[in-house]
Amino acid sequence: MIAGLTPASLPADAVEVGRLAEAWGIKGWLHVHSHSADPQALFYSKDWFLCPPEGRYARGFAAFDGVVSARVDEIKEHAKGLVALLAGLPDRTAAEALKGARIFISRQHFPPAEDGEYYWVDLLGLDVVNREGVHMGVVKDLMPTGPHSVLCLDYTQGPDAGEDAGKPAERLIPFVSVYVDKVDLAARCITVDWQTDY
């Protein structure tokens, strides 16, 4: 086990926020790839949970198995990205061994969202209804499109779909104030100005 890493369990509210990339310098610093354009959660939390990489990043990874926790000594912006120093990481060799590890943070350690702003993870699984009370679907994903995001909903087609009635389908609704009337996280519901035939 690399110095500074401690075997741990992933918190129930853990969210994957990024991954460790190549080493930076010779003192154990690492480049960090954030999954978000606004990586404030990475700065806000001093305790990261690391999981082994998946897919193409998993090849040759042997730094640890399972979940480990790491304390963040320092994180800062560098060029157009981020670099971080994890506690106890002795040198470049140890940092290189962590390349590809996935970073998770407990949702409770995210910074508070601004008024009218929401973390994507909080919107997943919310029911969406229109002004008439018609259930439009359940949020399964959010898709960034540049100027705004789009809610991707799963729903079951109704009887008016003919032979496709009862089959699963996807509905897309722009996540902008023109179409989104209210987000009620406590009630786990989003109200929209949208019709089933749009």
PDB file of C-alpha atoms in Angstrom:
ATOM      1  CA  MET A   1       0.000   0.000   0.000  1.00  0.00           C
ATOM      2  CA  ILE A   2       1.298   3.426  -0.947  1.00  0.00           C
ATOM      3  CA  ALA A   3       2.022   5.746   1.991  1.00  0.00           C
ATOM      4  CA  GLY A   4      -0.840   8.096   2.788  1.00  0.00           C
ATOM      5  CA  LEU A   5      -3.592   5.764   1.540  1.00  0.00           C
ATOM      6  CA  THR A   6      -5.877   3.996   4.022  1.00  0.00           C
ATOM      7  CA  PRO A   7      -8.290   1.136   3.256  1.00  0.00           C
ATOM      8  CA  ALA A   8     -11.845   2.492   3.483  1.00  0.00           C
ATOM      9  CA  SER A   9     -15.477   1.949   2.534  1.00  0.00           C
ATOM     10  CA  LEU A  10     -17.179   4.129  -0.034  1.00  0.00           C
ATOM     11  CA  PRO A  11     -19.815   6.350   1.659  1.00  0.00           C
ATOM     12  CA  ALA A  12     -23.415   5.661   0.614  1.00  0.00           C
ATOM     13  CA  ASP A  13     -23.641   9.200  -0.805  1.00  0.00           C
ATOM     14  CA  ALA A  14     -20.326   9.059  -2.693  1.00  0.00           C
ATOM     15  CA  VAL A  15     -20.222  10.780  -6.086  1.00  0.00           C
ATOM     16  CA  GLU A  16     -17.516  10.215  -8.690  1.00  0.00           C
ATOM     17  CA  VAL A  17     -16.076  13.664  -9.416  1.00  0.00           C
ATOM     18  CA  GLY A  18     -12.890  12.976 -11.365  1.00  0.00           C
ATOM     19  CA  ARG A  19      -9.771  10.870 -11.729  1.00  0.00           C
ATOM     20  CA  LEU A  20      -6.068  11.174 -11.066  1.00  0.00           C
ATOM     21  CA  ALA A  21      -3.896  11.696 -14.125  1.00  0.00           C
ATOM     22  CA  GLU A  22      -0.136  11.782 -14.619  1.00  0.00           C
ATOM     23  CA  ALA A  23       2.373  12.951 -12.027  1.00  0.00           C
ATOM     24  CA  TRP A  24       3.361  16.624 -11.946  1.00  0.00           C
ATOM     25  CA  GLY A  25       6.886  17.439 -10.818  1.00  0.00           C
ATOM     26  CA  ILE A  26       9.014  15.245  -8.537  1.00  0.00           C
ATOM     27  CA  LYS A  27       7.403  15.800  -5.121  1.00  0.00           C
ATOM     28  CA  GLY A  28       4.293  13.600  -5.413  1.00  0.00           C
ATOM     29  CA  TRP A  29       1.913  16.059  -7.077  1.00  0.00           C
ATOM     30  CA  LEU A  30      -0.671  14.736  -9.544  1.00  0.00           C
ATOM     31  CA  HIS A  31      -2.709  16.226 -12.352  1.00  0.00           C
ATOM     32  CA  VAL A  32      -6.435  15.888 -11.627  1.00  0.00           C
ATOM     33  CA  HIS A  33      -9.085  15.443 -14.322  1.00  0.00           C
ATOM     34  CA  SER A  34     -12.420  16.822 -13.084  1.00  0.00           C
ATOM     35  CA  HIS A  35     -15.694  15.461 -14.480  1.00  0.00           C
ATOM     36  CA  SER A  36     -17.233  18.910 -14.006  1.00  0.00           C
ATOM     37  CA  ALA A  37     -16.454  22.247 -15.598  1.00  0.00           C
ATOM     38  CA  ASP A  38     -16.838  23.700 -12.093  1.00  0.00           C
ATOM     39  CA  PRO A  39     -14.654  21.519  -9.836  1.00  0.00           C
ATOM     40  CA  GLN A  40     -15.469  23.271  -6.547  1.00  0.00           C
ATOM     41  CA  ALA A  41     -16.267  19.980  -4.774  1.00  0.00           C
ATOM     42  CA  LEU A  42     -12.647  18.893  -5.325  1.00  0.00           C
ATOM     43  CA  PHE A  43     -11.436  22.075  -3.575  1.00  0.00           C
ATOM     44  CA  TYR A  44     -14.064  21.940  -0.836  1.00  0.00           C
ATOM     45  CA  SER A  45     -13.456  18.381   0.404  1.00  0.00           C
ATOM     46  CA  LYS A  46     -10.162  17.469   2.048  1.00  0.00           C
ATOM     47  CA  ASP A  47     -10.992  13.744   2.095  1.00  0.00           C
ATOM     48  CA  TRP A  48     -11.125  11.886  -1.194  1.00  0.00           C
ATOM     49  CA  PHE A  49     -12.028   8.250  -1.718  1.00  0.00           C
ATOM     50  CA  LEU A  50     -10.118   6.527  -4.481  1.00  0.00           C
ATOM     51  CA  CYS A  51     -11.225   3.472  -6.464  1.00  0.00           C
ATOM     52  CA  PRO A  52      -9.194   1.559  -9.045  1.00  0.00           C
ATOM     53  CA  PRO A  53      -9.636   2.740 -12.626  1.00  0.00           C
ATOM     54  CA  GLU A  54     -11.896   1.065 -15.155  1.00  0.00           C
ATOM     55  CA  GLY A  55     -11.645   0.520 -18.896  1.00  0.00           C
ATOM     56  CA  ARG A  56      -8.496   1.648 -20.667  1.00  0.00           C
ATOM     57  CA  TYR A  57      -7.120   3.234 -17.481  1.00  0.00           C
ATOM     58  CA  ALA A  58      -7.167  -0.096 -15.621  1.00  0.00           C
ATOM     59  CA  ARG A  59      -4.375  -1.705 -17.642  1.00  0.00           C
ATOM     60  CA  GLY A  60      -1.358  -2.244 -15.404  1.00  0.00           C
ATOM     61  CA  PHE A  61      -2.858  -0.479 -12.383  1.00  0.00           C
ATOM     62  CA  ALA A  62      -1.605  -2.161  -9.176  1.00  0.00           C
ATOM     63  CA  ALA A  63      -1.406   0.634  -6.582  1.00  0.00           C
ATOM     64  CA  PHE A  64      -4.307  -0.699  -4.479  1.00  0.00           C
ATOM     65  CA  ASP A  65      -7.436  -2.870  -4.540  1.00  0.00           C
ATOM     66  CA  GLY A  66     -10.888  -1.867  -3.352  1.00  0.00           C
ATOM     67  CA  VAL A  67     -11.464   1.583  -1.862  1.00  0.00           C
ATOM     68  CA  VAL A  68      -8.885   3.763  -0.124  1.00  0.00           C
ATOM     69  CA  SER A  69      -9.120   7.185   1.468  1.00  0.00           C
ATOM     70  CA  ALA A  70      -6.626   9.957   0.881  1.00  0.00           C
ATOM     71  CA  ARG A  71      -6.203  13.299   2.618  1.00  0.00           C
ATOM     72  CA  VAL A  72      -5.668  16.286   0.310  1.00  0.00           C
ATOM     73  CA  ASP A  73      -2.777  18.462   1.496  1.00  0.00           C
ATOM     74  CA  GLU A  74      -3.124  20.971  -1.317  1.00  0.00           C
ATOM     75  CA  ILE A  75      -5.010  21.473  -4.589  1.00  0.00           C
ATOM     76  CA  LYS A  76      -4.613  24.346  -7.006  1.00  0.00           C
ATOM     77  CA  GLU A  77      -5.266  25.440 -10.547  1.00  0.00           C
ATOM     78  CA  HIS A  78      -2.352  24.979 -12.919  1.00  0.00           C
ATOM     79  CA  ALA A  79      -2.382  26.044 -16.566  1.00  0.00           C
ATOM     80  CA  LYS A  80      -5.872  24.937 -17.741  1.00  0.00           C
ATOM     81  CA  GLY A  81      -6.278  22.144 -15.191  1.00  0.00           C
ATOM     82  CA  LEU A  82      -5.815  21.113 -11.582  1.00  0.00           C
ATOM     83  CA  VAL A  83      -2.952  19.603  -9.608  1.00  0.00           C
ATOM     84  CA  ALA A  84      -3.147  18.085  -6.135  1.00  0.00           C
ATOM     85  CA  LEU A  85      -0.796  16.840  -3.450  1.00  0.00           C
ATOM     86  CA  LEU A  86      -2.099  13.942  -1.354  1.00  0.00           C
ATOM     87  CA  ALA A  87      -0.864  13.536   2.222  1.00  0.00           C
ATOM     88  CA  GLY A  88       1.990  11.075   2.632  1.00  0.00           C
ATOM     89  CA  LEU A  89       2.639  10.619  -1.083  1.00  0.00           C
ATOM     90  CA  PRO A  90       6.432  10.550  -1.055  1.00  0.00           C
ATOM     91  CA  ASP A  91       7.502  11.158  -4.646  1.00  0.00           C
ATOM     92  CA  ARG A  92       6.829  11.104  -8.381  1.00  0.00           C
ATOM     93  CA  THR A  93       7.012   7.299  -8.535  1.00  0.00           C
ATOM     94  CA  ALA A  94       4.204   6.919  -5.976  1.00  0.00           C
ATOM     95  CA  ALA A  95       2.168   9.559  -7.800  1.00  0.00           C
ATOM     96  CA  GLU A  96       2.605   7.791 -11.157  1.00  0.00           C
ATOM     97  CA  ALA A  97       1.323   4.544  -9.613  1.00  0.00           C
ATOM     98  CA  LEU A  98      -2.036   6.245  -8.892  1.00  0.00           C
ATOM     99  CA  LYS A  99      -2.625   7.343 -12.490  1.00  0.00           C
ATOM    100  CA  GLY A 100      -6.188   6.552 -13.519  1.00  0.00           C
ATOM    101  CA  ALA A 101      -7.613   6.128  -9.992  1.00  0.00           C
ATOM    102  CA  ARG A 102     -11.199   7.406  -9.758  1.00  0.00           C
ATOM    103  CA  ILE A 103     -11.954  10.146  -7.211  1.00  0.00           C
ATOM    104  CA  PHE A 104     -15.141  10.023  -5.140  1.00  0.00           C
ATOM    105  CA  ILE A 105     -16.371  12.597  -2.620  1.00  0.00           C
ATOM    106  CA  SER A 106     -19.196  12.290  -0.120  1.00  0.00           C
ATOM    107  CA  ARG A 107     -22.136  14.396  -1.342  1.00  0.00           C
ATOM    108  CA  GLN A 108     -22.408  15.980   2.121  1.00  0.00           C
ATOM    109  CA  HIS A 109     -18.969  17.531   1.586  1.00  0.00           C
ATOM    110  CA  PHE A 110     -19.962  19.422  -1.569  1.00  0.00           C
ATOM    111  CA  PRO A 111     -20.071  23.206  -1.196  1.00  0.00           C
ATOM    112  CA  PRO A 112     -23.599  24.605  -0.894  1.00  0.00           C
ATOM    113  CA  ALA A 113     -25.183  25.362  -4.271  1.00  0.00           C
ATOM    114  CA  GLU A 114     -26.091  28.958  -5.088  1.00  0.00           C
ATOM    115  CA  ASP A 115     -29.765  29.936  -5.120  1.00  0.00           C
ATOM    116  CA  GLY A 116     -31.394  28.533  -8.269  1.00  0.00           C
ATOM    117  CA  GLU A 117     -28.413  26.263  -9.012  1.00  0.00           C
ATOM    118  CA  TYR A 118     -28.359  22.496  -8.578  1.00  0.00           C
ATOM    119  CA  TYR A 119     -25.844  19.706  -8.622  1.00  0.00           C
ATOM    120  CA  TRP A 120     -26.604  17.234 -11.376  1.00  0.00           C
ATOM    121  CA  VAL A 121     -26.378  14.360  -8.925  1.00  0.00           C
ATOM    122  CA  ASP A 122     -29.281  15.891  -6.947  1.00  0.00           C
ATOM    123  CA  LEU A 123     -31.513  15.974 -10.038  1.00  0.00           C
ATOM    124  CA  LEU A 124     -31.018  12.328 -11.004  1.00  0.00           C
ATOM    125  CA  GLY A 125     -34.053  10.199 -10.168  1.00  0.00           C
ATOM    126  CA  LEU A 126     -36.424  13.168  -9.755  1.00  0.00           C
ATOM    127  CA  ASP A 127     -39.946  12.880 -11.203  1.00  0.00           C
ATOM    128  CA  VAL A 128     -40.840  15.447 -13.847  1.00  0.00           C
ATOM    129  CA  VAL A 129     -44.433  16.645 -14.254  1.00  0.00           C
ATOM    130  CA  ASN A 130     -45.871  19.365 -16.447  1.00  0.00           C
ATOM    131  CA  ARG A 131     -48.169  22.213 -15.370  1.00  0.00           C
ATOM    132  CA  GLU A 132     -51.203  20.007 -15.980  1.00  0.00           C
ATOM    133  CA  GLY A 133     -49.831  17.349 -13.617  1.00  0.00           C
ATOM    134  CA  VAL A 134     -48.963  14.866 -16.385  1.00  0.00           C
ATOM    135  CA  HIS A 135     -45.984  12.694 -15.453  1.00  0.00           C
ATOM    136  CA  MET A 136     -43.311  13.312 -18.098  1.00  0.00           C
ATOM    137  CA  GLY A 137     -40.730  10.830 -16.802  1.00  0.00           C
ATOM    138  CA  VAL A 138     -37.822  10.409 -14.399  1.00  0.00           C
ATOM    139  CA  VAL A 139     -34.471  12.195 -14.795  1.00  0.00           C
ATOM    140  CA  LYS A 140     -31.859   9.625 -15.798  1.00  0.00           C
ATOM    141  CA  ASP A 141     -29.137  12.005 -16.991  1.00  0.00           C
ATOM    142  CA  LEU A 142     -28.277  15.585 -17.872  1.00  0.00           C
ATOM    143  CA  MET A 143     -26.652  16.368 -21.175  1.00  0.00           C
ATOM    144  CA  PRO A 144     -24.488  19.476 -21.563  1.00  0.00           C
ATOM    145  CA  THR A 145     -25.105  21.190 -24.892  1.00  0.00           C
ATOM    146  CA  GLY A 146     -22.930  24.292 -24.529  1.00  0.00           C
ATOM    147  CA  PRO A 147     -25.237  27.168 -23.607  1.00  0.00           C
ATOM    148  CA  HIS A 148     -27.432  25.037 -21.300  1.00  0.00           C
ATOM    149  CA  SER A 149     -28.079  21.490 -20.137  1.00  0.00           C
ATOM    150  CA  VAL A 150     -30.855  19.140 -21.216  1.00  0.00           C
ATOM    151  CA  LEU A 151     -32.820  16.835 -18.907  1.00  0.00           C
ATOM    152  CA  CYS A 152     -32.868  13.266 -20.246  1.00  0.00           C
ATOM    153  CA  LEU A 153     -35.979  11.497 -18.971  1.00  0.00           C
ATOM    154  CA  ASP A 154     -37.007   7.845 -18.991  1.00  0.00           C
ATOM    155  CA  TYR A 155     -40.725   7.241 -19.369  1.00  0.00           C
ATOM    156  CA  THR A 156     -43.164   4.545 -20.459  1.00  0.00           C
ATOM    157  CA  GLN A 157     -45.157   5.263 -23.602  1.00  0.00           C
ATOM    158  CA  GLY A 158     -48.906   5.582 -23.114  1.00  0.00           C
ATOM    159  CA  PRO A 159     -51.819   3.983 -24.976  1.00  0.00           C
ATOM    160  CA  ASP A 160     -51.723   6.663 -27.689  1.00  0.00           C
ATOM    161  CA  ALA A 161     -48.364   5.218 -28.861  1.00  0.00           C
ATOM    162  CA  GLY A 162     -50.161   2.336 -30.582  1.00  0.00           C
ATOM    163  CA  GLU A 163     -48.087  -0.821 -30.749  1.00  0.00           C
ATOM    164  CA  ASP A 164     -45.305   0.926 -28.810  1.00  0.00           C
ATOM    165  CA  ALA A 165     -47.596   1.469 -25.802  1.00  0.00           C
ATOM    166  CA  GLY A 166     -45.959   0.313 -22.578  1.00  0.00           C
ATOM    167  CA  LYS A 167     -42.471   0.412 -24.072  1.00  0.00           C
ATOM    168  CA  PRO A 168     -39.696   2.495 -22.505  1.00  0.00           C
ATOM    169  CA  ALA A 169     -38.717   5.729 -24.247  1.00  0.00           C
ATOM    170  CA  GLU A 170     -36.617   8.836 -23.714  1.00  0.00           C
ATOM    171  CA  ARG A 171     -37.734  12.464 -23.562  1.00  0.00           C
ATOM    172  CA  LEU A 172     -35.443  15.525 -23.700  1.00  0.00           C
ATOM    173  CA  ILE A 173     -36.338  18.832 -22.041  1.00  0.00           C
ATOM    174  CA  PRO A 174     -34.011  21.871 -21.971  1.00  0.00           C
ATOM    175  CA  PHE A 175     -33.049  22.689 -18.383  1.00  0.00           C
ATOM    176  CA  VAL A 176     -33.659  26.431 -18.671  1.00  0.00           C
ATOM    177  CA  SER A 177     -36.032  28.743 -16.793  1.00  0.00           C
ATOM    178  CA  VAL A 178     -38.250  29.184 -19.858  1.00  0.00           C
ATOM    179  CA  TYR A 179     -39.333  25.534 -19.521  1.00  0.00           C
ATOM    180  CA  VAL A 180     -38.511  24.670 -15.902  1.00  0.00           C
ATOM    181  CA  ASP A 181     -40.987  26.220 -13.469  1.00  0.00           C
ATOM    182  CA  LYS A 182     -39.798  24.689 -10.212  1.00  0.00           C
ATOM    183  CA  VAL A 183     -37.256  22.253  -8.788  1.00  0.00           C
ATOM    184  CA  ASP A 184     -38.382  20.823  -5.451  1.00  0.00           C
ATOM    185  CA  LEU A 185     -35.554  18.663  -4.120  1.00  0.00           C
ATOM    186  CA  ALA A 186     -37.436  17.848  -0.910  1.00  0.00           C
ATOM    187  CA  ALA A 187     -40.444  16.536  -2.883  1.00  0.00           C
ATOM    188  CA  ARG A 188     -38.075  15.015  -5.506  1.00  0.00           C
ATOM    189  CA  CYS A 189     -40.038  16.673  -8.309  1.00  0.00           C
ATOM    190  CA  ILE A 190     -39.434  19.094 -11.187  1.00  0.00           C
ATOM    191  CA  THR A 191     -42.373  21.012 -12.708  1.00  0.00           C
ATOM    192  CA  VAL A 192     -42.011  21.993 -16.362  1.00  0.00           C
ATOM    193  CA  ASP A 193     -43.886  23.898 -19.047  1.00  0.00           C
ATOM    194  CA  TRP A 194     -43.773  21.054 -21.584  1.00  0.00           C
ATOM    195  CA  GLN A 195     -46.241  18.793 -23.360  1.00  0.00           C
ATOM    196  CA  THR A 196     -46.058  15.085 -24.150  1.00  0.00           C
ATOM    197  CA  ASP A 197     -46.202  15.734 -27.919  1.00  0.00           C
ATOM    198  CA  TYR A 198     -43.243  18.173 -28.031  1.00  0.00           C
TER     199      TYR A 198
END
